[in-house]
């Protein structure tokens, strides 16, 4: 759970909040990117010298859903704060 949250925060800060105009889309895209990267790293790490550990994608599905719900709610709040003036009122 902590790894998914940290990856989500990293992707959101570094990339997706600068790419998307809609905060909800940016936050959810960063969750998807964190899920794919975290699951891929876990699959190689849990392989332990054997073949790729494909169930790692299932292991990280629940934390990704939890972080995704959190990201959706925070993106919705940010979008409501932006209001009619756009991002200027929130980020200045």
PDB file of C-alpha atoms in Angstrom:
ATOM      1  CA  UNK A   1       0.000   0.000   0.000  1.00  0.00           C
ATOM      2  CA  UNK A   2       2.780   2.407   0.924  1.00  0.00           C
ATOM      3  CA  UNK A   3       4.710   1.621  -2.257  1.00  0.00           C
ATOM      4  CA  UNK A   4       1.639   2.316  -4.383  1.00  0.00           C
ATOM      5  CA  UNK A   5       1.041   5.632  -2.610  1.00  0.00           C
ATOM      6  CA  UNK A   6       4.675   6.699  -3.020  1.00  0.00           C
ATOM      7  CA  UNK A   7       4.732   5.786  -6.710  1.00  0.00           C
ATOM      8  CA  UNK A   8       1.428   7.597  -7.235  1.00  0.00           C
ATOM      9  CA  UNK A   9       2.782  10.714  -5.537  1.00  0.00           C
ATOM     10  CA  UNK A  10       5.958  10.584  -7.613  1.00  0.00           C
ATOM     11  CA  UNK A  11       4.132  10.201 -10.922  1.00  0.00           C
ATOM     12  CA  UNK A  12       1.624  12.908 -10.056  1.00  0.00           C
ATOM     13  CA  UNK A  13       4.285  15.383  -8.977  1.00  0.00           C
ATOM     14  CA  UNK A  14       6.744  14.678 -11.771  1.00  0.00           C
ATOM     15  CA  UNK A  15       4.536  14.196 -14.781  1.00  0.00           C
ATOM     16  CA  UNK A  16       0.783  14.011 -14.796  1.00  0.00           C
ATOM     17  CA  UNK A  17      -0.207  17.225 -13.040  1.00  0.00           C
ATOM     18  CA  UNK A  18       1.729  19.071 -15.740  1.00  0.00           C
ATOM     19  CA  UNK A  19       0.260  17.123 -18.671  1.00  0.00           C
ATOM     20  CA  UNK A  20      -3.490  17.037 -18.042  1.00  0.00           C
ATOM     21  CA  UNK A  21      -5.749  20.071 -17.708  1.00  0.00           C
ATOM     22  CA  UNK A  22      -8.347  18.063 -15.789  1.00  0.00           C
ATOM     23  CA  UNK A  23      -7.063  17.230 -12.277  1.00  0.00           C
ATOM     24  CA  UNK A  24      -9.158  14.059 -12.021  1.00  0.00           C
ATOM     25  CA  UNK A  25      -7.705  12.630 -15.241  1.00  0.00           C
ATOM     26  CA  UNK A  26      -4.171  13.485 -14.148  1.00  0.00           C
ATOM     27  CA  UNK A  27      -4.556  11.894 -10.741  1.00  0.00           C
ATOM     28  CA  UNK A  28      -6.157   8.723 -12.112  1.00  0.00           C
ATOM     29  CA  UNK A  29      -3.532   8.431 -14.857  1.00  0.00           C
ATOM     30  CA  UNK A  30      -0.831   8.616 -12.204  1.00  0.00           C
ATOM     31  CA  UNK A  31      -2.556   5.798 -10.278  1.00  0.00           C
ATOM     32  CA  UNK A  32      -2.604   3.630 -13.413  1.00  0.00           C
ATOM     33  CA  UNK A  33       1.073   4.372 -14.083  1.00  0.00           C
ATOM     34  CA  UNK A  34       1.967   3.602 -10.460  1.00  0.00           C
ATOM     35  CA  UNK A  35       0.017   0.331 -10.638  1.00  0.00           C
ATOM     36  CA  UNK A  36       1.774  -0.788 -13.815  1.00  0.00           C
ATOM     37  CA  UNK A  37       5.254   0.170 -12.611  1.00  0.00           C
ATOM     38  CA  UNK A  38       4.765  -1.188  -9.086  1.00  0.00           C
ATOM     39  CA  UNK A  39       3.322  -4.474 -10.314  1.00  0.00           C
ATOM     40  CA  UNK A  40       6.097  -4.892 -12.860  1.00  0.00           C
ATOM     41  CA  UNK A  41       8.817  -4.271 -10.285  1.00  0.00           C
ATOM     42  CA  UNK A  42       7.108  -6.628  -7.826  1.00  0.00           C
ATOM     43  CA  UNK A  43       6.836  -9.326 -10.490  1.00  0.00           C
ATOM     44  CA  UNK A  44      10.573  -9.257 -11.080  1.00  0.00           C
ATOM     45  CA  UNK A  45      11.353  -8.959  -7.374  1.00  0.00           C
ATOM     46  CA  UNK A  46       9.118 -11.844  -6.311  1.00  0.00           C
ATOM     47  CA  UNK A  47      10.440 -14.089  -9.092  1.00  0.00           C
ATOM     48  CA  UNK A  48      13.486 -14.835  -6.923  1.00  0.00           C
ATOM     49  CA  UNK A  49      15.539 -16.268  -9.756  1.00  0.00           C
ATOM     50  CA  UNK A  50      12.612 -18.076 -11.334  1.00  0.00           C
ATOM     51  CA  UNK A  51      10.161 -17.028 -14.011  1.00  0.00           C
ATOM     52  CA  UNK A  52       8.299 -13.734 -13.833  1.00  0.00           C
ATOM     53  CA  UNK A  53       5.737 -13.684 -10.988  1.00  0.00           C
ATOM     54  CA  UNK A  54       2.514 -12.744 -12.831  1.00  0.00           C
ATOM     55  CA  UNK A  55       0.256 -12.734  -9.714  1.00  0.00           C
ATOM     56  CA  UNK A  56       2.019  -9.513  -8.673  1.00  0.00           C
ATOM     57  CA  UNK A  57      -0.558  -7.672 -10.780  1.00  0.00           C
ATOM     58  CA  UNK A  58      -3.295  -9.150  -8.572  1.00  0.00           C
ATOM     59  CA  UNK A  59      -1.318  -8.392  -5.401  1.00  0.00           C
ATOM     60  CA  UNK A  60      -1.250  -4.680  -6.218  1.00  0.00           C
ATOM     61  CA  UNK A  61      -4.844  -4.392  -7.490  1.00  0.00           C
ATOM     62  CA  UNK A  62      -6.439  -3.680  -4.081  1.00  0.00           C
ATOM     63  CA  UNK A  63      -3.913  -0.996  -3.060  1.00  0.00           C
ATOM     64  CA  UNK A  64      -4.304   0.590  -6.501  1.00  0.00           C
ATOM     65  CA  UNK A  65      -8.083   0.747  -6.035  1.00  0.00           C
ATOM     66  CA  UNK A  66      -7.713   2.335  -2.597  1.00  0.00           C
ATOM     67  CA  UNK A  67      -5.210   4.918  -3.842  1.00  0.00           C
ATOM     68  CA  UNK A  68      -7.403   5.454  -6.923  1.00  0.00           C
ATOM     69  CA  UNK A  69     -10.419   6.286  -4.751  1.00  0.00           C
ATOM     70  CA  UNK A  70      -8.312   8.711  -2.730  1.00  0.00           C
ATOM     71  CA  UNK A  71      -6.978  10.295  -5.927  1.00  0.00           C
ATOM     72  CA  UNK A  72     -10.469  10.637  -7.400  1.00  0.00           C
ATOM     73  CA  UNK A  73     -11.809  12.367  -4.292  1.00  0.00           C
ATOM     74  CA  UNK A  74      -8.852  14.750  -4.061  1.00  0.00           C
ATOM     75  CA  UNK A  75      -9.072  15.487  -7.794  1.00  0.00           C
ATOM     76  CA  UNK A  76     -12.776  16.194  -7.473  1.00  0.00           C
ATOM     77  CA  UNK A  77     -12.118  18.614  -4.599  1.00  0.00           C
ATOM     78  CA  UNK A  78      -9.408  20.360  -6.589  1.00  0.00           C
ATOM     79  CA  UNK A  79     -11.682  20.657  -9.612  1.00  0.00           C
ATOM     80  CA  UNK A  80     -14.419  22.211  -7.445  1.00  0.00           C
ATOM     81  CA  UNK A  81     -11.904  24.694  -6.002  1.00  0.00           C
ATOM     82  CA  UNK A  82     -10.817  25.693  -9.489  1.00  0.00           C
ATOM     83  CA  UNK A  83     -14.335  26.915 -10.221  1.00  0.00           C
ATOM     84  CA  UNK A  84     -15.085  29.224 -13.115  1.00  0.00           C
ATOM     85  CA  UNK A  85     -11.757  31.086 -12.940  1.00  0.00           C
ATOM     86  CA  UNK A  86      -9.736  27.990 -13.709  1.00  0.00           C
ATOM     87  CA  UNK A  87      -6.405  27.098 -12.173  1.00  0.00           C
ATOM     88  CA  UNK A  88      -5.399  30.714 -11.561  1.00  0.00           C
ATOM     89  CA  UNK A  89      -7.521  30.986  -8.420  1.00  0.00           C
ATOM     90  CA  UNK A  90      -6.136  27.736  -6.933  1.00  0.00           C
ATOM     91  CA  UNK A  91      -2.455  27.985  -7.790  1.00  0.00           C
ATOM     92  CA  UNK A  92      -1.724  31.671  -7.269  1.00  0.00           C
TER      93      UNK A  92
END
